[in-house]
Coordinates of C-alpha atoms in Angstrom, one line a residue:
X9 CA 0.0 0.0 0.0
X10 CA 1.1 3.8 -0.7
X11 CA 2.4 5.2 2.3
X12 CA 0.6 8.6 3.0
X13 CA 1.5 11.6 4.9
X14 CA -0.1 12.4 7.7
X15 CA 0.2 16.1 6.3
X16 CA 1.3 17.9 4.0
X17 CA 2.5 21.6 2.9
X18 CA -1.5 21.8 1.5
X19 CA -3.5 19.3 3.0
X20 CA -4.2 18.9 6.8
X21 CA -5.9 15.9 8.6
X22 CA -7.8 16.5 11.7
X23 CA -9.5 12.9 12.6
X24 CA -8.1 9.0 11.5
X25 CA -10.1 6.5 9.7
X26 CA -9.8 3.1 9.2
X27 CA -6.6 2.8 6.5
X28 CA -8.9 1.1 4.2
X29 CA -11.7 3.9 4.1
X30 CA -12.6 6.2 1.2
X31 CA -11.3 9.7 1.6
X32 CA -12.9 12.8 0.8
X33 CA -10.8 16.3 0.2
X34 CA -12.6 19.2 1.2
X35 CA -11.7 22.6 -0.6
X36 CA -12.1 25.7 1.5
X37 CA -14.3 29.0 0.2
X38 CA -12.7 32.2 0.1
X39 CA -11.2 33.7 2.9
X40 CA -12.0 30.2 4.4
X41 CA -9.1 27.6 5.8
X42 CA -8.6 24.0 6.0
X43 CA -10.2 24.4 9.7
X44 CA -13.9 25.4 8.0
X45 CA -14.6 21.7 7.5
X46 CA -13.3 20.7 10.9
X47 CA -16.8 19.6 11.8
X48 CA -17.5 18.0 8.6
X49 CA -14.4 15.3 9.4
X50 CA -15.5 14.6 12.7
X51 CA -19.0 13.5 11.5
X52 CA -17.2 11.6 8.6
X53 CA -14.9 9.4 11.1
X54 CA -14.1 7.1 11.4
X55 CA -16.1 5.8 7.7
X56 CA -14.1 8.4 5.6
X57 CA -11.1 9.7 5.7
X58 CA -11.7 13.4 5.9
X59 CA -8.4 15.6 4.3
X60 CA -8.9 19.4 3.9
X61 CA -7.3 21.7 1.5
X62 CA -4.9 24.7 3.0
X63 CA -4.6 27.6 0.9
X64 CA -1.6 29.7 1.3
X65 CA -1.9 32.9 3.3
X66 CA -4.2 31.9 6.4
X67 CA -4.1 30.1 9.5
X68 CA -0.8 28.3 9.7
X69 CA 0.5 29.3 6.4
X70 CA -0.5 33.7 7.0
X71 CA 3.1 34.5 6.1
X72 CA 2.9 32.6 2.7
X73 CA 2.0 34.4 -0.7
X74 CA -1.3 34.4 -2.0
X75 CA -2.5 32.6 -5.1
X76 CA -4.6 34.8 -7.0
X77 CA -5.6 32.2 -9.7
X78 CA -7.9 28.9 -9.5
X79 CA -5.7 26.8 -12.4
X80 CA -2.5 27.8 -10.3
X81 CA -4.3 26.3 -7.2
X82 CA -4.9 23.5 -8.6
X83 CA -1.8 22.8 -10.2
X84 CA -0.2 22.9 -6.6
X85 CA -3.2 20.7 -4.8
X86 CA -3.0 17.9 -7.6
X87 CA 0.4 17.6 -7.3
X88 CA 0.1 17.3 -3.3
X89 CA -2.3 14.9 -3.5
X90 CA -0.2 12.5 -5.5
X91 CA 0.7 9.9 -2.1
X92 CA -3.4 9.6 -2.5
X93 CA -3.7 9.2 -6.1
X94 CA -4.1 5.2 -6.0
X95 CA -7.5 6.1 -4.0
X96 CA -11.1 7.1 -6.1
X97 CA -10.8 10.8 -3.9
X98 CA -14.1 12.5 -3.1
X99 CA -13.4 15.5 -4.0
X100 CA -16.0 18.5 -1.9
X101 CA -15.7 21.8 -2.8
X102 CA -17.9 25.1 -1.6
X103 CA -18.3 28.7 -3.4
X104 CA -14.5 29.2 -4.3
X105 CA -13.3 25.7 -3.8
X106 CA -15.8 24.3 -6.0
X107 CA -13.9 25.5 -8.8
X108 CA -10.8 25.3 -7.0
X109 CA -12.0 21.0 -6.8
X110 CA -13.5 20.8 -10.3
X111 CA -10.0 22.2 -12.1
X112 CA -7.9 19.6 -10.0
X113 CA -10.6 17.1 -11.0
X114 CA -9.5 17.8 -14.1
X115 CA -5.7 17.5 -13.3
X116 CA -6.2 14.1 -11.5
X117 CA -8.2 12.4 -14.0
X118 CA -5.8 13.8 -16.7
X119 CA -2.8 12.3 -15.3
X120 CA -4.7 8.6 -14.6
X121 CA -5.7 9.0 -11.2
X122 CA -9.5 8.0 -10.8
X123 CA -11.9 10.5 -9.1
X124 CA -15.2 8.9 -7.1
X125 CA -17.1 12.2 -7.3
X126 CA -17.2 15.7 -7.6
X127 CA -19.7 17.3 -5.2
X128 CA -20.0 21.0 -6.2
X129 CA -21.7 23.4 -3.9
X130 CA -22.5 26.6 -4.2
X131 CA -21.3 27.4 -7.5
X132 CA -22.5 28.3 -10.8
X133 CA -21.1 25.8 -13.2
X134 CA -17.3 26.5 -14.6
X135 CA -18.1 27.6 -17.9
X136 CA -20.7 30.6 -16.8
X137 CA -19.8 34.0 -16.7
X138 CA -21.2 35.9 -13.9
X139 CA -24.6 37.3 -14.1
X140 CA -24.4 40.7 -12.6
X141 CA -22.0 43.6 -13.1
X142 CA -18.7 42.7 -9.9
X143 CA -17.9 46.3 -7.8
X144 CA -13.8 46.7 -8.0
X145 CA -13.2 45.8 -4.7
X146 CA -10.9 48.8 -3.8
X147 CA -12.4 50.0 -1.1
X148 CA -12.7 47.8 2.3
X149 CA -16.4 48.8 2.6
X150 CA -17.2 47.1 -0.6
X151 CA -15.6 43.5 0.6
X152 CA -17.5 43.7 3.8
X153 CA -20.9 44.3 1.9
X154 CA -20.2 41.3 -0.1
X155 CA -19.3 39.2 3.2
X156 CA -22.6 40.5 4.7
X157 CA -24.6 39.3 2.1
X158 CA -23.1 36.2 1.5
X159 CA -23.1 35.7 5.7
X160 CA -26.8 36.4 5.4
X161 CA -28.4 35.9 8.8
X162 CA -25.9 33.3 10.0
X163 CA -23.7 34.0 12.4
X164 CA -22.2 37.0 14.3
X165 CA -21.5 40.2 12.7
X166 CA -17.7 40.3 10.7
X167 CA -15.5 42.1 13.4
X168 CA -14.4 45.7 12.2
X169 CA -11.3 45.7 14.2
X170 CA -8.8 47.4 12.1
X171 CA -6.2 44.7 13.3
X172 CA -8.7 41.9 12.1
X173 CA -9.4 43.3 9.2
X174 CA -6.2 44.2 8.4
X175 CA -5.3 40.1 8.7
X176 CA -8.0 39.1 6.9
X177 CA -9.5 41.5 4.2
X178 CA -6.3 40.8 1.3
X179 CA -7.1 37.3 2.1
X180 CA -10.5 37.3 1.3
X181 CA -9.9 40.4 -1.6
X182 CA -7.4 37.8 -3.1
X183 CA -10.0 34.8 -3.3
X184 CA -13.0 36.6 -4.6
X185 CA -10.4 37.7 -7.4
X186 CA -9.0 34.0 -8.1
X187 CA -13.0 33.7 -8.5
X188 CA -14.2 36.3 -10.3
X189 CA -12.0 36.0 -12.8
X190 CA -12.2 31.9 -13.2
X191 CA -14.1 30.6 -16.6
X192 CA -13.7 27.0 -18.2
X193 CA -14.0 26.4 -21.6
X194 CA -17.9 25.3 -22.7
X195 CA -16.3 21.4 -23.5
X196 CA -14.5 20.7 -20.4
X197 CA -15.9 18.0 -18.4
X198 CA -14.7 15.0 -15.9
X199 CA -15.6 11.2 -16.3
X200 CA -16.9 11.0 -12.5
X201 CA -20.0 11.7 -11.5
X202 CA -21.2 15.5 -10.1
X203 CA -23.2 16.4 -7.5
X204 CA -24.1 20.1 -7.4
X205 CA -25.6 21.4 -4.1
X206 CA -27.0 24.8 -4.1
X207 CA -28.8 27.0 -1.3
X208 CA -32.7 27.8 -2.6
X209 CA -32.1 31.6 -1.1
X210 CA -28.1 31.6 -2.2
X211 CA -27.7 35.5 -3.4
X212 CA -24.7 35.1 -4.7
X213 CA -25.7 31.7 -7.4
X214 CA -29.0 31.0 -8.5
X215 CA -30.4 26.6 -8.3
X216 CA -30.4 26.9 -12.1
X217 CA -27.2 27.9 -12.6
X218 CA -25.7 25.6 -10.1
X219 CA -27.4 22.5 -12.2
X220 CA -25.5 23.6 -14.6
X221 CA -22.6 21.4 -13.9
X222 CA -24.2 19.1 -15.7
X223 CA -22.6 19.7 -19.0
X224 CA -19.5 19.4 -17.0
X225 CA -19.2 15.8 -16.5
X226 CA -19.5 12.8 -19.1
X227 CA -20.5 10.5 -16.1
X228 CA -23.9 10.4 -13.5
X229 CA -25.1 14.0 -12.0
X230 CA -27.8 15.0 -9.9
X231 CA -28.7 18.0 -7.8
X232 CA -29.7 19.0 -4.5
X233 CA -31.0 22.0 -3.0
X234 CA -31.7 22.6 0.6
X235 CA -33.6 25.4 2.0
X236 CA -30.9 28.5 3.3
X237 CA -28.4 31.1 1.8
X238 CA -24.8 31.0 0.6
X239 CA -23.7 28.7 3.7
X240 CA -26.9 26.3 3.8
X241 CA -24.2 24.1 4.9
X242 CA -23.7 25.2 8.1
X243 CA -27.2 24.0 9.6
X244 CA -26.9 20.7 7.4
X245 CA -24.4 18.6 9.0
X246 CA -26.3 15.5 8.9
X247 CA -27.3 15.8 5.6
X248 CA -23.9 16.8 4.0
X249 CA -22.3 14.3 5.7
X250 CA -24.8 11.5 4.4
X251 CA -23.9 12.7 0.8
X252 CA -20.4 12.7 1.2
X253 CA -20.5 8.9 2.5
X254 CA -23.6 8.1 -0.4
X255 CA -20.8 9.4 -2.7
X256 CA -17.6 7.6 -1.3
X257 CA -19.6 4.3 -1.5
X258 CA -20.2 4.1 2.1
X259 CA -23.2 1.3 2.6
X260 CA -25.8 2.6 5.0
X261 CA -24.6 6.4 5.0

């Protein structure tokens, strides 16, 4: 058997699994670390192997350079996850790392590695352009209006400690640029199956365009829509977790 890191540079693990269990990676939002889908892995132990992504620039890796582009991303996170690449990975993505986990989809599949299942959430499908006009971002009142409205009612207010935002505002100005500015071509599409998950009241992505990823995948797709905003998520443990186990093959998730 491969012998696998218990971490690497990009991918953190925060609870063990059986060594013959599926694994799922998870791929972090913007502004988001590896940390986000903390409770996700506990719920998933010990019947999946829970591994998150770690984007440079937050948490343990704040003194690293940003990556300001989703195809760089994943150039990096395909290669890290080569001590894995014997295993069908789950890969789970939200908002941001929904691209982020479709484009090193891609990668994997391209250089032979077999993929169980792409479970896309919250994200218009790769090859749509957004639908509204995107404010500049120059200002830091205009990143904390998008962060309120994605945030929604969840959750306490965003801090505006001038020390915390000062930490965390390139961060998150950074990812909504890798994001923004992401498009696939109109052909490109996987051989595993995708499940897209949306929010019904997401104001950032509407159901329909989250379905979407279904030209994006010569195999299986289905989609699922649960009642909440832009982090439906959140409140859905249970059920999130049941679809990540349904697609890692789990029997009785």
């Amino acid at each position: 058997m491969t012998e696998r890191p218990q971490r690497t540079a990009w991918i953190r693990r925060f609870h063990t699994a059986a060594a013959d269990a599926p694994h799922v990676v998870f791929f972090p939002h913007g502004g988001a670390g590896a940390t986000y889908f903390h409770p996700l892995s506990r719920a998933l132990a010990p019947a999946v192997q829970a591994l998150a992504v770690q984007y440079p620039g937050r948490q343990d890796r704040i003194a690293e350079p940003l990556v300001p582009d989703v195809g760089a991303l994943a150039d990096h996170i395909a290669r890290e996850l080569e001590p894995w690449a014997d295993l069908p990975l789950v890969l789970f993505g939200h908002s941001l790392g929904s691209a982020v986990a479709f484009e090193t989809a891609v990668r994997l599949e391209r250089g032979g590695a077999r993929v169980g299942a792409l479970l896309a959430s919250a994200r218009r499908a790769p090859s749509l352009t957004t639908r509204r006009e995107l404010p500049a971002l120059e200002s830091d009142r205009e990143v904390l209006d998008i962060l309120e409205l994605l945030r929604g009612d969840t959750g306490a207010p965003i801090p505006e400690d001038p020390a915390f935002l000062e930490l965390v505002l390139p961060t998150v100005r950074n990812d909504f640029h890798a994001s923004n500015h992401y498009r696939a071509p109109d052909g490109l599409r996987l051989a595993c199956p995708v499940i897209a998950l949306a929010g019904e009241s997401d104001p950032a992505v509407e159901v329909a365009e989250v379905e979407r990823w279904s030209l994006h995948t010569t195999g299986p797709f289905r989609l699922r829509s649960f009642p909440g905003g832009h982090f439906y998520l959140d409140d859905r443990l249970e059920e999130i977790r049941a679809e990540i186990a349904s697609a890692a093959g789990v029997v009785g998730a």
